[in-house]
Amino acid sequence: VISWPAETAGETTGAVLTRGLWHENPVLVQTLGLCSALAVTNAVANSLAMGLATTFVLVGSSIIVSTMRKLIPHQIRITTYILVIWTFLALADMSLETIVPDVHKAMGPYIALIITNCIVLGRQEAFASRQVVGLSILDALGNGIGFTIALLLMGIPREVLGAGTFLGVHVMPRSFEPWVVMLLPPGGFFMIGVLLLVANWADLRKLARERASK
């Protein structure tokens, strides 16, 4: 049964869902999951597939961990979380292989690395194991969507500038010379650096406005 405590109703439940989108974005603020962010974002399709797979694993494992939080012995909680995560990861892996085999092949071993993603295990330990199912779902959705947005913010410029395409469709002028470096590891480091710079700049501006208003 999905329920919320009375004190978490209203705006608080909305905050649980939205904080992972920006204020506590897993990639742009907490700098978690950078291995996946750097490795698979050379194409928009790969970025979207990784984001959706991670969100599915996050939501599924959060439901189970939150439901069983009072039954899991403290001494084996991490092992239990990993087993639960692996179960949903296997489902996501098989689904991607069936629905989009080309994308699954292009992503290679990085799908399996979701099980070691600090975002997934961290949300089970820090939130799902301590909250009711409803809030755990919202938290997982917020962090999963925030992770997907960060991957797309990296993947779209890298594919467009690096190959002149968007989801495989040519979108740049014929005269455009692709920036091949954007498809290589340096392109990933460049994009994550730009995004972190923008995120920090936005936070500093917000902080300055708050201080000025006081």
XYZ file of C-alpha atoms in Angstrom:
214
model
C 0.000 0.000 0.000
C 1.400 3.391 -1.019
C 0.908 6.012 1.670
C 2.472 9.231 2.914
C 2.864 10.403 6.503
C 0.759 13.476 7.290
C 3.816 15.694 7.765
C 5.103 14.926 4.239
C 1.937 15.888 2.399
C 1.604 18.883 0.092
C 4.727 20.798 -0.789
C 7.054 18.389 0.962
C 6.122 15.485 -1.303
C 6.634 17.751 -4.300
C 10.075 18.667 -2.992
C 10.995 14.983 -2.705
C 10.186 14.531 -6.393
C 11.788 17.708 -7.718
C 14.970 18.074 -5.699
C 16.747 15.427 -7.770
C 16.013 17.386 -10.931
C 18.268 20.310 -10.033
C 19.093 21.184 -6.395
C 20.367 17.645 -5.700
C 20.898 16.482 -9.287
C 22.941 13.255 -9.101
C 25.404 14.334 -11.817
C 25.448 18.134 -11.795
C 25.420 18.646 -8.016
C 26.413 15.394 -6.314
C 28.758 14.380 -9.179
C 27.667 10.738 -8.989
C 27.400 8.300 -11.877
C 30.113 10.108 -13.835
C 31.432 6.865 -15.352
C 28.152 6.322 -17.212
C 27.799 10.026 -17.958
C 31.194 10.150 -19.642
C 31.020 6.780 -21.385
C 27.600 6.559 -23.040
C 26.756 10.159 -23.880
C 28.422 10.161 -27.303
C 24.948 9.477 -28.750
C 21.489 10.690 -27.744
C 19.964 7.209 -28.024
C 22.584 5.790 -25.664
C 22.021 8.624 -23.176
C 18.265 8.130 -23.201
C 18.519 4.347 -22.874
C 20.937 4.589 -19.950
C 18.761 7.182 -18.218
C 15.565 5.164 -18.613
C 17.251 1.917 -17.526
C 18.703 3.585 -14.423
C 15.333 5.150 -13.577
C 13.619 1.758 -13.896
C 16.190 0.123 -11.627
C 15.937 2.987 -9.131
C 12.148 2.870 -8.905
C 11.881 -0.920 -8.798
C 14.570 -1.417 -6.175
C 13.259 1.488 -4.067
C 9.808 -0.108 -3.928
C 11.197 -3.444 -2.724
C 13.697 -1.960 -0.264
C 11.115 0.399 1.235
C 8.520 -2.379 1.508
C 10.970 -4.734 3.256
C 12.932 -2.114 5.209
C 11.774 -3.446 8.596
C 12.523 -7.051 7.646
C 16.079 -6.654 6.307
C 18.714 -7.276 9.020
C 21.051 -4.326 9.408
C 24.150 -6.526 9.053
C 23.278 -7.701 5.530
C 21.428 -4.661 4.221
C 24.021 -3.698 1.573
C 24.161 -7.241 0.214
C 20.371 -7.342 0.106
C 20.199 -3.998 -1.699
C 22.689 -5.209 -4.319
C 20.674 -8.391 -4.942
C 17.479 -6.374 -5.363
C 19.215 -3.910 -7.698
C 20.719 -6.757 -9.739
C 17.272 -8.306 -10.233
C 15.842 -5.127 -11.759
C 19.053 -4.540 -13.701
C 18.670 -7.960 -15.325
C 15.123 -7.058 -16.379
C 16.306 -3.718 -17.803
C 19.199 -5.375 -19.632
C 16.995 -8.008 -21.259
C 14.366 -5.409 -22.192
C 16.928 -3.179 -23.923
C 18.421 -6.141 -25.750
C 14.964 -7.091 -27.029
C 13.581 -3.628 -27.850
C 16.683 -1.756 -29.076
C 19.399 -4.337 -29.795
C 21.633 -1.865 -31.642
C 21.646 0.564 -28.720
C 22.185 -2.308 -26.285
C 25.219 -3.456 -28.290
C 26.617 0.073 -28.515
C 26.363 0.559 -24.742
C 28.300 -2.637 -24.138
C 29.246 -3.353 -20.519
C 28.027 -0.028 -19.182
C 24.495 -1.330 -18.641
C 25.812 -3.923 -16.205
C 27.711 -1.179 -14.372
C 24.402 0.295 -13.195
C 24.663 -2.117 -10.279
C 27.777 -0.244 -9.088
C 26.254 3.192 -9.718
C 26.455 5.196 -6.499
C 23.150 6.887 -7.343
C 21.176 3.641 -7.174
C 22.782 2.113 -4.090
C 22.997 5.492 -2.379
C 19.253 6.169 -2.669
C 18.467 2.766 -1.163
C 20.750 3.363 1.803
C 19.939 7.044 2.358
C 16.227 7.170 1.547
C 14.284 4.035 0.556
C 15.433 2.060 3.598
C 14.070 4.789 5.890
C 10.902 6.020 4.187
C 7.499 4.705 3.141
C 6.931 3.320 -0.347
C 5.205 6.396 -1.748
C 8.015 8.782 -0.871
C 10.617 6.270 -2.035
C 8.980 6.128 -5.466
C 8.969 9.922 -5.718
C 12.609 10.124 -4.654
C 13.628 7.431 -7.159
C 11.694 9.105 -9.978
C 13.199 12.505 -9.209
C 16.759 11.209 -9.149
C 16.220 9.000 -12.202
C 14.734 11.826 -14.255
C 17.455 14.194 -13.052
C 20.109 11.670 -14.108
C 18.444 11.263 -17.511
C 18.285 15.037 -18.032
C 21.995 15.361 -17.214
C 22.864 12.591 -19.691
C 20.790 14.246 -22.422
C 22.380 17.633 -21.733
C 25.705 15.945 -22.462
C 24.568 13.586 -25.209
C 22.701 16.039 -27.438
C 25.596 18.506 -27.964
C 28.108 15.676 -28.313
C 26.166 13.896 -31.065
C 25.109 17.064 -32.880
C 28.585 18.593 -32.868
C 30.491 15.327 -33.152
C 28.475 13.645 -35.911
C 26.084 16.318 -37.161
C 23.117 14.098 -36.300
C 20.322 13.861 -33.724
C 19.123 10.322 -32.985
C 20.878 9.296 -36.178
C 19.114 11.895 -38.354
C 21.370 14.458 -40.050
C 20.509 17.938 -38.719
C 23.577 20.058 -39.459
C 24.347 21.792 -42.795
C 26.204 19.712 -45.350
C 29.113 22.135 -45.099
C 29.458 21.462 -41.360
C 32.678 19.687 -40.436
C 31.938 17.347 -37.482
C 33.947 17.917 -34.331
C 35.058 14.315 -33.971
C 36.696 15.072 -30.632
C 33.207 15.466 -29.124
C 32.591 11.742 -29.679
C 35.837 10.831 -27.931
C 36.548 10.815 -24.165
C 37.867 14.422 -24.187
C 34.456 15.523 -25.485
C 32.775 13.904 -22.499
C 35.119 15.609 -20.033
C 34.602 18.931 -21.810
C 30.797 18.669 -21.612
C 30.706 17.619 -17.957
C 33.044 20.525 -17.169
C 30.763 22.993 -18.968
C 27.641 21.662 -17.224
C 29.260 21.773 -13.776
C 30.424 25.316 -14.470
C 26.909 26.420 -15.473
C 25.334 24.666 -12.477
C 27.743 26.286 -10.011
C 27.279 29.687 -11.663
C 23.493 29.397 -11.362
C 23.726 28.426 -7.700
C 26.094 31.316 -6.947
C 23.744 33.786 -8.658
C 20.800 32.465 -6.662
C 22.796 32.751 -3.433
C 23.810 36.323 -4.316
C 20.175 37.304 -4.988
C 19.079 35.805 -1.656
C 21.767 37.737 0.201
C 20.842 40.953 -1.625
C 17.165 40.525 -0.737
C 18.059 40.263 2.948
